[in-house]
Coordinates of C-alpha atoms and ligand atoms in Angstrom, one line a residue:
M243 CA -11.2 -25.2 -26.6
N244 CA -13.0 -26.0 -23.3
H245 CA -11.7 -24.3 -20.2
K246 CA -11.6 -26.7 -17.4
F247 CA -10.2 -26.6 -14.0
Q248 CA -6.8 -28.0 -14.9
E249 CA -5.8 -24.3 -15.4
V250 CA -5.5 -24.0 -11.7
D251 CA -2.5 -26.3 -11.9
L252 CA -1.0 -23.8 -14.3
M253 CA -1.7 -21.0 -11.8
K254 CA 0.0 -23.0 -9.0
R255 CA 3.1 -23.5 -11.1
T256 CA 3.2 -19.8 -11.8
L257 CA 2.9 -19.0 -8.1
T258 CA 5.6 -21.4 -7.2
S259 CA 8.0 -19.6 -9.4
V260 CA 7.4 -16.3 -7.6
L261 CA 7.6 -17.3 -4.0
V262 CA 8.7 -14.1 -2.2
A263 CA 9.8 -13.9 1.3
S264 CA 8.0 -11.5 3.6
A265 CA 9.7 -8.2 3.3
M266 CA 9.1 -4.9 4.9
I267 CA 10.9 -1.8 3.9
T268 CA 10.4 1.2 6.1
L269 CA 11.7 4.2 4.3
A270 CA 10.9 7.0 6.7
A271 CA 9.6 7.3 10.2
A272 CA 6.1 8.8 9.9
P273 CA 4.2 10.5 12.7
A274 CA 2.0 8.2 14.7
T275 CA -1.4 7.8 13.0
A276 CA -4.6 8.8 14.8
A277 CA -6.6 5.6 15.5
V278 CA -9.6 4.7 13.3
T279 CA -12.7 4.3 15.5
D280 CA -16.1 2.7 15.0
K281 CA -17.5 6.2 14.8
D282 CA -15.1 7.1 12.0
I283 CA -16.1 3.9 10.2
E284 CA -19.9 4.6 10.6
N285 CA -19.3 8.2 9.3
D286 CA -17.1 7.1 6.5
A287 CA -19.6 7.7 3.7
K288 CA -19.9 11.4 4.8
S289 CA -16.3 12.2 5.7
T290 CA -14.5 13.4 2.7
G291 CA -10.9 13.4 4.0
D292 CA -10.6 9.7 4.2
V293 CA -11.8 6.4 2.6
L294 CA -11.9 3.9 5.5
S295 CA -14.0 1.1 4.0
W296 CA -14.4 -1.0 0.9
G297 CA -17.4 0.7 -0.7
L298 CA -16.6 4.2 0.6
G299 CA -18.7 3.5 3.7
T300 CA -19.7 0.1 4.9
Q301 CA -23.1 0.3 3.1
G302 CA -21.1 0.1 -0.1
Q303 CA -22.8 2.9 -2.0
R304 CA -19.5 4.1 -3.5
Y305 CA -20.8 7.7 -3.5
S306 CA -18.5 10.6 -2.7
P307 CA -20.1 13.8 -1.4
L308 CA -17.3 15.8 -3.1
A309 CA -18.3 18.1 -5.9
K310 CA -15.2 20.1 -6.9
V311 CA -14.6 17.7 -9.7
N312 CA -17.9 18.0 -11.5
T313 CA -19.5 17.9 -15.0
K314 CA -18.1 21.5 -15.6
T315 CA -14.6 21.1 -14.1
I316 CA -13.7 17.6 -15.2
K317 CA -12.1 18.8 -18.4
D318 CA -9.2 19.9 -16.1
L319 CA -8.8 16.6 -14.4
V320 CA -5.1 15.5 -14.9
P321 CA -2.8 12.8 -13.4
V322 CA -0.8 13.8 -10.3
W323 CA 1.2 10.6 -9.8
S324 CA 1.4 7.0 -10.7
F325 CA 3.0 4.2 -8.7
S326 CA 4.1 0.8 -10.0
F327 CA 3.4 -2.3 -7.9
G328 CA 6.5 -3.8 -9.5
G329 CA 7.2 -7.5 -9.1
E330 CA 8.2 -10.1 -11.7
K331 CA 4.7 -11.0 -12.7
Q332 CA 1.9 -8.5 -13.2
R333 CA -1.6 -9.9 -12.7
G334 CA -5.1 -8.6 -12.1
Q335 CA -5.3 -5.6 -9.8
E336 CA -8.8 -5.6 -8.4
S337 CA -8.0 -3.5 -5.3
Q338 CA -9.9 -0.5 -3.9
P339 CA -7.4 1.6 -1.9
V340 CA -8.3 3.1 1.5
I341 CA -7.1 6.5 2.7
H342 CA -6.4 7.7 6.2
N343 CA -4.2 10.5 7.6
G344 CA -2.8 11.3 4.2
K345 CA -1.8 7.7 3.6
M346 CA -3.0 5.4 0.9
F347 CA -3.1 1.7 1.6
V348 CA -3.5 -0.4 -1.6
T349 CA -3.2 -4.1 -2.1
G350 CA -1.6 -5.7 -5.2
S351 CA -1.7 -9.1 -6.8
Y352 CA 0.1 -11.9 -4.9
S353 CA -1.1 -10.7 -1.5
R354 CA 1.0 -7.5 -1.4
M355 CA 0.3 -4.3 0.5
F356 CA 1.7 -0.8 -0.3
A357 CA 1.5 2.2 1.9
L358 CA 1.9 5.4 -0.1
D359 CA 1.8 9.1 0.6
A360 CA -1.6 9.9 -0.8
K361 CA -0.6 13.3 -2.2
S362 CA 2.8 12.5 -3.8
G363 CA 2.6 8.7 -4.3
K364 CA 5.9 8.3 -2.4
K365 CA 6.2 4.8 -1.0
L366 CA 6.2 4.6 2.8
W367 CA 6.4 0.8 3.2
Q368 CA 5.6 -2.4 1.4
Y369 CA 4.6 -5.8 2.8
E370 CA 4.8 -9.0 0.8
H371 CA 3.0 -11.9 2.3
R372 CA 4.9 -15.2 2.2
L373 CA 2.8 -17.4 -0.1
P374 CA 3.3 -21.2 0.2
D375 CA 3.5 -23.6 -2.7
G376 CA 0.2 -25.1 -3.7
I377 CA -2.3 -22.3 -3.1
M378 CA -5.5 -22.6 -5.2
P379 CA -7.0 -19.3 -6.1
C380 CA -9.7 -20.0 -8.7
C381 CA -9.7 -16.7 -10.5
D382 CA -6.3 -15.0 -10.6
V383 CA -4.0 -14.0 -7.7
V384 CA -6.1 -10.9 -6.9
N385 CA -6.9 -9.0 -3.8
R386 CA -9.7 -6.5 -3.5
G387 CA -8.5 -4.3 -0.7
A388 CA -8.0 -3.7 3.0
A389 CA -9.9 -2.6 6.1
L390 CA -8.7 0.1 8.6
Y391 CA -9.3 -0.1 12.3
D392 CA -7.4 1.5 15.2
N393 CA -3.8 1.8 14.0
L394 CA -4.2 -1.3 11.8
V395 CA -4.6 -2.1 8.1
I396 CA -6.1 -5.5 7.7
F397 CA -6.2 -7.7 4.6
A398 CA -6.8 -11.3 3.5
T399 CA -4.3 -13.4 1.7
L400 CA -4.4 -16.1 -1.1
D401 CA -3.4 -18.7 1.5
A402 CA -6.5 -17.9 3.5
Q403 CA -5.0 -15.9 6.3
L404 CA -5.9 -12.5 7.7
V405 CA -3.0 -10.1 8.4
A406 CA -3.1 -6.9 10.4
L407 CA -0.3 -4.5 9.9
D408 CA 0.7 -1.4 11.7
Q409 CA -0.4 1.6 9.5
D410 CA 2.8 3.5 10.3
T411 CA 5.4 0.8 10.0
G412 CA 3.9 -2.1 8.0
K413 CA 4.9 -4.5 10.8
V414 CA 2.7 -7.5 11.5
V415 CA 0.6 -6.9 14.6
W416 CA -1.5 -10.1 14.3
K417 CA -2.0 -12.9 11.8
E418 CA -4.8 -15.5 11.9
K419 CA -5.4 -18.5 9.7
I420 CA -8.9 -18.6 8.2
D421 CA -8.5 -22.2 6.9
E422 CA -6.4 -24.7 5.1
Y423 CA -5.3 -23.6 1.6
S424 CA -4.6 -27.2 0.8
A425 CA -8.3 -27.9 1.1
G426 CA -9.0 -25.2 -1.5
Y427 CA -9.5 -22.2 0.8
S428 CA -8.3 -18.8 -0.2
A429 CA -9.3 -15.2 0.5
T430 CA -9.4 -12.2 -1.8
A431 CA -12.1 -10.0 -0.5
A432 CA -11.7 -6.7 1.4
P433 CA -12.7 -7.2 5.1
I434 CA -15.3 -4.9 6.6
I435 CA -15.5 -3.5 10.1
A436 CA -18.6 -3.6 12.2
K437 CA -18.7 -2.7 16.0
G438 CA -15.0 -3.3 16.5
M439 CA -15.1 -6.6 14.6
V440 CA -13.4 -7.5 11.3
L441 CA -15.8 -9.4 9.1
T442 CA -14.5 -11.7 6.4
G443 CA -15.7 -14.5 4.1
V444 CA -13.9 -17.3 2.4
S445 CA -13.1 -18.2 -1.2
G446 CA -13.0 -21.7 -2.7
G447 CA -16.5 -22.6 -3.9
E448 CA -15.1 -24.6 -6.7
F449 CA -13.3 -26.9 -4.2
G450 CA -16.3 -27.8 -2.0
V451 CA -15.2 -25.6 0.9
L452 CA -17.6 -24.5 3.7
G453 CA -18.9 -21.0 3.0
R454 CA -19.2 -18.8 6.1
V455 CA -18.8 -15.4 7.6
E456 CA -16.3 -14.9 10.5
A457 CA -16.1 -12.0 12.9
R458 CA -12.9 -11.4 14.9
D459 CA -11.9 -8.7 17.3
A460 CA -10.3 -6.2 14.9
K461 CA -7.6 -5.2 17.4
T462 CA -6.4 -8.7 18.3
G463 CA -7.7 -11.1 15.6
K464 CA -9.4 -13.2 18.3
M465 CA -12.4 -15.1 16.9
I466 CA -15.8 -13.9 18.1
W467 CA -18.3 -15.7 15.9
V468 CA -18.6 -17.9 12.9
R469 CA -21.7 -18.3 10.9
P470 CA -21.8 -21.0 8.2
T471 CA -23.7 -20.2 5.0
V472 CA -24.5 -23.8 4.2
E473 CA -27.6 -25.3 5.9
G474 CA -26.8 -27.9 8.5
H475 CA -23.5 -26.5 9.9
M476 CA -23.1 -25.3 13.5
G477 CA -22.2 -21.7 14.2
T478 CA -20.1 -20.6 17.1
K479 CA -19.8 -17.5 19.3
D480 CA -17.1 -17.0 21.9
G481 CA -16.0 -20.6 21.3
K482 CA -19.4 -22.1 22.1
D483 CA -22.1 -23.6 19.9
N484 CA -24.4 -20.9 18.6
G485 CA -27.1 -22.8 16.7
I486 CA -27.1 -24.6 13.4
S487 CA -27.7 -22.6 10.2
G488 CA -31.1 -23.6 9.0
T489 CA -32.2 -27.2 9.4
T490 CA -29.9 -30.1 8.5
N491 CA -30.9 -31.8 5.2
A492 CA -34.0 -29.6 4.7
T493 CA -32.7 -28.4 1.3
W494 CA -29.7 -30.8 0.7
P495 CA -29.8 -34.5 0.0
G496 CA -27.5 -36.9 1.9
D497 CA -24.1 -35.6 2.9
L498 CA -23.7 -33.1 0.2
W499 CA -24.1 -30.2 2.6
K500 CA -20.9 -31.1 4.3
T501 CA -18.9 -29.9 1.2
G502 CA -21.7 -27.5 0.1
G503 CA -19.7 -24.5 -1.0
A504 CA -21.7 -21.2 -0.8
A505 CA -18.4 -19.4 -0.5
T506 CA -18.7 -15.8 0.7
W507 CA -15.8 -14.8 -1.6
L508 CA -16.7 -11.2 -2.3
G509 CA -17.0 -10.1 1.3
G510 CA -20.0 -8.1 2.5
T511 CA -21.5 -4.8 3.4
Y512 CA -22.8 -3.5 6.8
D513 CA -25.6 -1.1 7.6
P514 CA -25.2 0.4 11.1
E515 CA -28.9 1.3 11.1
T516 CA -30.1 -2.3 10.8
G517 CA -27.1 -3.8 12.6
L518 CA -27.0 -6.3 9.8
A519 CA -24.1 -7.5 7.7
Y520 CA -25.1 -8.6 4.2
F521 CA -23.0 -11.3 2.6
G522 CA -23.5 -12.8 -0.8
T523 CA -22.9 -16.5 -1.2
G524 CA -21.6 -18.4 -4.1
N525 CA -22.6 -21.6 -5.9
P526 CA -23.6 -24.8 -4.2
A527 CA -21.0 -27.5 -4.7
P528 CA -20.6 -29.3 -7.0
W529 CA -21.9 -27.4 -10.1
N530 CA -23.7 -30.5 -11.3
S531 CA -27.2 -29.7 -10.0
A532 CA -28.6 -33.1 -10.8
L533 CA -26.7 -34.4 -7.8
R534 CA -28.4 -32.1 -5.2
P535 CA -32.2 -31.8 -5.7
G536 CA -33.5 -29.1 -3.4
D537 CA -32.9 -25.4 -2.9
N538 CA -29.4 -25.9 -1.3
L539 CA -29.6 -23.1 1.2
Y540 CA -27.9 -20.7 1.7
S541 CA -26.1 -20.9 -1.7
C542 CA -26.6 -18.2 -4.3
S543 CA -28.2 -16.0 -1.7
T544 CA -27.9 -12.8 0.2
V545 CA -27.6 -13.6 3.9
A546 CA -28.2 -10.9 6.5
I547 CA -26.4 -11.6 9.8
D548 CA -27.0 -9.7 13.1
V549 CA -23.4 -8.8 13.9
T550 CA -24.2 -8.8 17.6
T551 CA -25.6 -12.3 17.8
G552 CA -23.8 -13.9 14.8
K553 CA -27.1 -15.4 13.6
I554 CA -28.9 -15.2 10.2
V555 CA -31.8 -12.8 10.4
W556 CA -33.0 -13.3 6.9
H557 CA -31.9 -14.7 3.6
F558 CA -33.0 -14.2 0.0
Q559 CA -32.0 -16.8 -2.6
G560 CA -31.6 -15.6 -6.2
T561 CA -30.9 -19.0 -7.8
P562 CA -32.3 -22.0 -5.9
N563 CA -30.6 -25.3 -6.9
D564 CA -28.2 -23.4 -9.0
G565 CA -27.0 -25.3 -12.1
W566 CA -25.0 -22.5 -13.8
D567 CA -22.5 -21.3 -11.3
Y568 CA -24.6 -18.1 -10.7
D569 CA -22.7 -17.2 -7.5
G570 CA -25.0 -14.8 -5.6
V571 CA -22.0 -13.0 -4.1
N572 CA -22.7 -9.6 -5.4
E573 CA -22.8 -6.7 -3.0
F574 CA -26.1 -5.8 -1.4
I575 CA -26.2 -2.0 -1.1
T576 CA -28.7 -0.4 1.3
Y577 CA -30.2 3.0 0.5
K578 CA -33.2 5.1 1.3
S579 CA -35.7 5.1 -1.6
K580 CA -37.4 8.3 -2.7
D581 CA -40.6 7.3 -0.9
G582 CA -38.6 6.9 2.3
K583 CA -38.2 3.1 2.5
H584 CA -35.0 1.5 3.7
L585 CA -34.1 -0.9 0.9
G586 CA -31.2 -2.7 -0.6
G587 CA -30.2 -3.4 -4.2
K588 CA -28.3 -6.2 -5.7
A589 CA -27.3 -6.9 -9.3
D590 CA -27.0 -10.7 -9.2
R591 CA -24.6 -12.7 -11.4
N592 CA -27.8 -14.5 -12.6
G593 CA -28.8 -11.4 -14.6
F594 CA -31.6 -10.2 -12.3
F595 CA -31.5 -7.0 -10.2
Y596 CA -33.3 -7.4 -6.8
V597 CA -34.7 -4.8 -4.5
L598 CA -35.3 -6.0 -0.9
D599 CA -36.3 -4.5 2.4
A600 CA -33.0 -3.9 4.2
K601 CA -34.4 -4.9 7.6
T602 CA -36.6 -7.9 6.7
G603 CA -35.3 -9.1 3.3
K604 CA -38.8 -8.9 2.0
F605 CA -38.8 -8.9 -1.8
Q606 CA -40.0 -5.6 -3.3
R607 CA -39.3 -6.1 -7.0
G608 CA -36.9 -7.7 -9.4
F609 CA -36.0 -7.2 -13.1
P610 CA -33.4 -8.2 -15.6
F611 CA -30.4 -5.8 -16.0
V612 CA -29.0 -7.8 -18.9
K613 CA -30.8 -8.3 -22.2
K614 CA -30.6 -12.0 -22.6
I615 CA -31.5 -14.5 -19.8
T616 CA -32.3 -18.1 -20.8
W617 CA -32.4 -20.0 -17.5
A618 CA -35.5 -18.4 -16.1
T619 CA -38.5 -16.8 -17.8
G620 CA -39.0 -14.2 -15.1
L621 CA -39.5 -13.9 -11.3
D622 CA -42.5 -14.6 -9.2
A623 CA -44.0 -11.2 -8.5
E624 CA -44.7 -12.0 -4.8
T625 CA -41.6 -13.9 -3.7
G626 CA -38.9 -13.1 -6.4
R627 CA -38.3 -16.8 -6.9
P628 CA -37.2 -17.5 -10.5
K629 CA -39.5 -19.2 -12.9
F630 CA -37.1 -21.8 -14.3
D631 CA -37.1 -22.9 -17.9
P632 CA -36.4 -26.7 -17.4
A633 CA -35.2 -27.1 -21.0
N634 CA -32.4 -24.7 -20.3
R635 CA -30.9 -26.5 -17.3
P636 CA -27.9 -28.6 -18.1
G637 CA -28.9 -32.3 -18.1
D638 CA -28.2 -35.1 -15.7
P639 CA -25.2 -37.2 -16.9
A640 CA -26.8 -40.3 -15.2
K641 CA -29.5 -40.1 -17.9
S642 CA -27.1 -40.0 -20.8
A643 CA -26.3 -43.1 -22.9
D644 CA -22.9 -43.7 -21.4
G645 CA -23.5 -41.9 -18.1
K646 CA -20.6 -39.5 -18.7
K647 CA -22.1 -36.3 -20.1
G648 CA -25.5 -34.7 -19.6
T649 CA -27.3 -32.7 -22.3
S650 CA -25.4 -29.5 -23.1
V651 CA -27.4 -26.3 -23.1
F652 CA -26.7 -22.7 -24.2
S653 CA -27.2 -20.4 -21.2
A654 CA -27.1 -16.7 -20.7
P655 CA -25.7 -15.0 -18.8
S656 CA -22.4 -17.0 -18.8
F657 CA -21.2 -18.3 -15.5
L658 CA -19.0 -15.1 -15.2
G659 CA -22.3 -13.4 -14.8
G660 CA -24.4 -10.4 -15.8
K661 CA -22.2 -8.9 -13.2
N662 CA -19.2 -10.3 -11.3
Q663 CA -16.9 -9.0 -8.7
M664 CA -16.9 -5.4 -9.9
P665 CA -19.0 -3.4 -7.4
M666 CA -21.7 -1.1 -8.6
A667 CA -22.5 2.4 -7.1
Y668 CA -25.6 4.1 -5.9
S669 CA -26.2 7.9 -6.1
P670 CA -28.7 9.4 -3.6
D671 CA -28.8 12.5 -6.0
T672 CA -30.1 10.6 -9.0
G673 CA -31.5 7.6 -7.2
Y674 CA -29.9 5.4 -9.8
F675 CA -27.6 2.3 -9.4
Y676 CA -24.7 2.3 -11.8
V677 CA -24.1 -1.3 -12.8
P678 CA -21.2 -2.6 -14.8
A679 CA -23.0 -5.4 -16.7
N680 CA -21.9 -8.0 -19.3
E681 CA -23.8 -9.6 -22.1
W682 CA -22.5 -13.1 -22.8
G683 CA -23.5 -16.8 -22.8
M684 CA -22.0 -20.3 -22.5
E685 CA -22.3 -23.9 -23.5
I686 CA -22.6 -25.9 -20.3
W687 CA -23.0 -29.6 -19.5
N688 CA -22.8 -31.8 -16.4
E689 CA -20.4 -34.7 -15.8
P690 CA -20.1 -37.2 -12.9
V691 CA -18.0 -36.0 -10.0
S692 CA -17.2 -36.9 -6.4
Y693 CA -15.6 -34.8 -3.7
K694 CA -11.8 -35.1 -3.1
K695 CA -10.2 -32.7 -0.7
G696 CA -8.2 -30.0 -2.5
A697 CA -9.4 -31.0 -6.0
A698 CA -11.8 -29.0 -8.2
Y699 CA -15.3 -30.1 -7.4
L700 CA -17.4 -29.1 -10.4
G701 CA -18.9 -32.0 -12.4
A702 CA -19.4 -29.6 -15.3
G703 CA -17.7 -28.5 -18.5
F704 CA -18.3 -25.2 -20.2
T705 CA -17.2 -22.7 -22.9
I706 CA -18.1 -19.0 -22.7
K707 CA -19.4 -17.5 -25.9
T708 CA -20.3 -14.1 -27.2
L709 CA -23.9 -13.4 -28.0
D710 CA -25.5 -12.5 -31.4
P711 CA -25.2 -8.7 -31.7
K712 CA -28.8 -8.7 -33.0
E713 CA -30.1 -10.1 -29.7
I714 CA -28.4 -7.5 -27.5
G715 CA -28.5 -4.4 -29.8
G716 CA -24.9 -4.2 -30.9
D717 CA -21.4 -5.8 -31.0
Y718 CA -20.3 -5.4 -27.4
I719 CA -20.0 -7.4 -24.2
G720 CA -19.7 -4.8 -21.4
A721 CA -22.2 -2.0 -20.6
M722 CA -22.2 0.6 -17.9
R723 CA -25.9 0.9 -17.1
A724 CA -27.8 3.5 -15.0
I725 CA -30.7 1.6 -13.5
D726 CA -33.7 3.1 -11.7
P727 CA -34.4 0.7 -8.9
A728 CA -38.0 2.0 -8.6
T729 CA -38.9 1.1 -12.1
G730 CA -36.3 -1.4 -13.3
K731 CA -35.6 0.9 -16.3
I732 CA -32.2 1.2 -17.8
V733 CA -32.0 5.0 -17.9
W734 CA -28.8 5.1 -19.9
E735 CA -25.9 2.8 -20.9
V736 CA -22.4 3.1 -22.3
K737 CA -21.4 0.1 -24.2
N738 CA -17.9 -1.4 -24.1
N739 CA -16.2 -3.8 -26.4
A740 CA -14.5 -6.0 -23.7
P741 CA -16.4 -7.3 -20.7
L742 CA -16.4 -4.7 -17.9
W743 CA -14.5 -6.0 -14.8
G744 CA -13.9 -2.8 -12.7
G745 CA -16.1 -1.2 -10.1
V746 CA -17.9 2.1 -10.1
L747 CA -17.7 5.5 -8.3
T748 CA -20.3 8.2 -8.3
T749 CA -20.1 11.7 -6.9
K750 CA -22.0 14.7 -5.8
G751 CA -20.3 16.4 -8.7
G752 CA -22.8 14.5 -10.9
L753 CA -20.3 12.1 -12.2
V754 CA -19.9 8.3 -12.6
F755 CA -16.3 6.9 -12.9
W756 CA -15.4 3.4 -14.1
G757 CA -12.5 1.7 -15.8
T758 CA -12.3 -0.6 -18.8
P759 CA -10.2 -3.6 -19.7
E760 CA -9.0 -1.5 -22.7
G761 CA -7.2 0.7 -20.1
F762 CA -9.4 3.8 -19.9
L763 CA -10.6 5.4 -16.7
K764 CA -13.8 7.1 -17.8
A765 CA -16.3 9.6 -16.4
A766 CA -19.8 10.2 -17.6
D767 CA -22.6 12.6 -16.6
A768 CA -24.5 10.6 -13.9
K769 CA -27.9 11.8 -15.2
T770 CA -27.4 11.3 -18.9
G771 CA -24.5 8.9 -19.4
K772 CA -22.7 11.4 -21.7
E773 CA -19.0 10.6 -21.6
V774 CA -17.2 13.7 -20.4
W775 CA -13.6 12.5 -19.7
S776 CA -11.3 9.6 -20.1
F777 CA -7.6 8.7 -19.4
Q778 CA -5.5 5.8 -20.6
T779 CA -3.8 4.1 -17.7
G780 CA -1.6 1.8 -19.7
S781 CA -3.2 -1.5 -18.7
G782 CA -6.8 -2.8 -18.1
V783 CA -8.7 -1.4 -15.2
V784 CA -10.5 -4.1 -13.2
A785 CA -10.7 -2.2 -9.9
P786 CA -13.1 0.4 -8.4
P787 CA -12.1 4.1 -8.3
I788 CA -12.2 6.2 -5.2
S789 CA -12.3 9.9 -4.3
W790 CA -11.1 11.9 -1.3
E791 CA -10.1 15.4 -0.3
Q792 CA -6.8 16.6 0.9
D793 CA -5.7 20.3 1.6
G794 CA -8.8 21.6 -0.2
E795 CA -8.4 19.6 -3.4
Q796 CA -10.4 16.6 -4.6
Y797 CA -8.5 13.5 -5.7
I798 CA -9.6 10.5 -7.8
G799 CA -7.6 7.3 -7.7
V800 CA -7.8 3.9 -9.3
A801 CA -5.6 0.8 -9.6
S802 CA -4.7 -0.4 -13.1
G803 CA -3.7 -3.9 -14.2
W804 CA -5.6 -6.3 -16.5
G805 CA -6.4 -9.8 -15.2
G806 CA -9.0 -11.6 -13.0
A807 CA -11.2 -14.3 -14.2
V808 CA -11.9 -13.4 -17.8
P809 CA -8.4 -14.3 -19.3
L810 CA -8.5 -17.6 -17.3
W811 CA -12.1 -18.7 -17.8
G812 CA -13.5 -16.6 -20.6
G813 CA -13.4 -19.2 -23.4
D814 CA -14.1 -17.5 -26.7
V815 CA -14.3 -14.1 -25.0
A816 CA -10.8 -14.6 -23.5
K817 CA -9.5 -15.2 -27.0
K818 CA -11.3 -12.1 -28.2
V819 CA -9.5 -9.9 -25.7
N820 CA -6.2 -11.7 -25.5
Y821 CA -4.5 -8.6 -27.0
L822 CA -4.9 -6.8 -23.7
N823 CA -1.7 -6.3 -21.7
Q824 CA -1.1 -6.9 -18.0
G825 CA 0.1 -4.2 -15.6
G826 CA 0.2 -3.2 -12.0
S827 CA 0.0 0.4 -10.9
M828 CA -1.9 3.0 -9.0
W829 CA -3.1 6.2 -10.7
V830 CA -4.2 9.4 -8.9
F831 CA -5.8 12.5 -10.5
K832 CA -6.8 16.1 -9.5
L833 CA -7.9 19.3 -11.1
H834 CA -5.1 21.2 -12.9
K835 CA -5.1 24.8 -11.6
S836 CA -4.6 26.9 -14.6
G837 CA -2.4 30.0 -14.1
K838 CA -0.8 28.7 -10.9
Ligands
LIG175 CA1 -14.8 8.9 4.4
LIG176 CA1 -18.5 -20.1 -8.3

């Protein structure tokens, strides 16, 4: 069976049946919360009593300096509490919780937000965003988390709005529309904070939306700047024109740039040292690459934006003229290399891992982090530009006998990528990136298509397939891989039957934590990959774990609930894992104190 975009209609019907009115339940009057400041945000990666940002610090390293839970003590790690997100329909839970003042703020599927007592799991309040009929999320009704600023907790919704709630009461303080959901816009990424601004992207690359990054005053929601990620579009700052992104028609033919996609759907990271926000961009629209000869900037790229000026300082494109839906949205994580360089790493959906200069974007090195890549034979050593294999690009339907279907090719990775939305982690102790990778391929072909507002804009058909175990060294799809960015070597790996879809946490305690669709939260020795702990959460884990400290004890937390893009778009792989059950809950762990 071929998975086509009609499934979105099915999703819309599902959503219509669960329309929920906005509801806030304040159970107890809590003491007023100390405001989150820019200084707190910039110090987040070091402060152990809170988790203020998606990524445990805006650089996104997902490294906790806590070490009470370590390779020796982890045998005593036990659950403290679990909380059910409830609701009639459980779907993918991809959220990373944030923690402040002893409160946890975690988002759930269907644009819900829960405030919980971080120690006990007691519910403080719950907010359910009113979702209209006809929203068009491509890849399940997920949300990836919230940002904290001042007394606010801010998150994006499936109908492309930004909502800022009072941390204490859950009351709406401000609400802003990002764009029209009826034109295919939605929003699922966790916002990030930089210099008092809340930075967000947009979802909807399969509907020909205009990708961009927006910066608003985090306290009021007032727009400060907008930077389009498709070449030719005008940016704005303080309501005035702020220069066109790139040069109109330099890399796009005709009018295609007007509906060019390049959605910034996974959000971004921010490095206070460079003053740059790094946003990944998705596929150029439509998928059929025969229609748009050229590089199609800034699709499938990392775009570095000066948060003060709202202008693009540099970009690096992983897949020019993408023909495989290799969204380059993956997080760009800056770090200091062992030889003192300020670099950034990115495991791209296209199967290559890139190391770039954090300040200039200059290509340092790149290497595959998956075992099978068909679309390129390698990267140019100087520029990092892929060396395409023309025989492995899906063919132009205009050149077929009836003009309706281009030559079909088998491509790896599949369009769900060597890595997808699940964020990797970086440990300054080991110097390794911990990458949740997947080995799979697809049949893909092009078809004619024209843009229609609010309709899928692909011009492609596809079926995801498993790979021959002989080609990848075993019968598995997922693999947690420790990668040395200095050498490109896979130092260790832990294979997984189902595709990995959850993010990663690494700690000073020498551990790496990640979840599996089979429901396990796992921990391994960060140096060796030896599995040292696991716990069954009752449903698949597709979210990144966090760690924080409270009253002298270290906590680990993760959301559980199988879903996301794999069951919807996974073709043969979706069938292979269709035994997995849905869920929706938050799990928290700490060390059991024996004898007390
Ligand atoms: Ca912190
Ligand atoms: Ca895409």
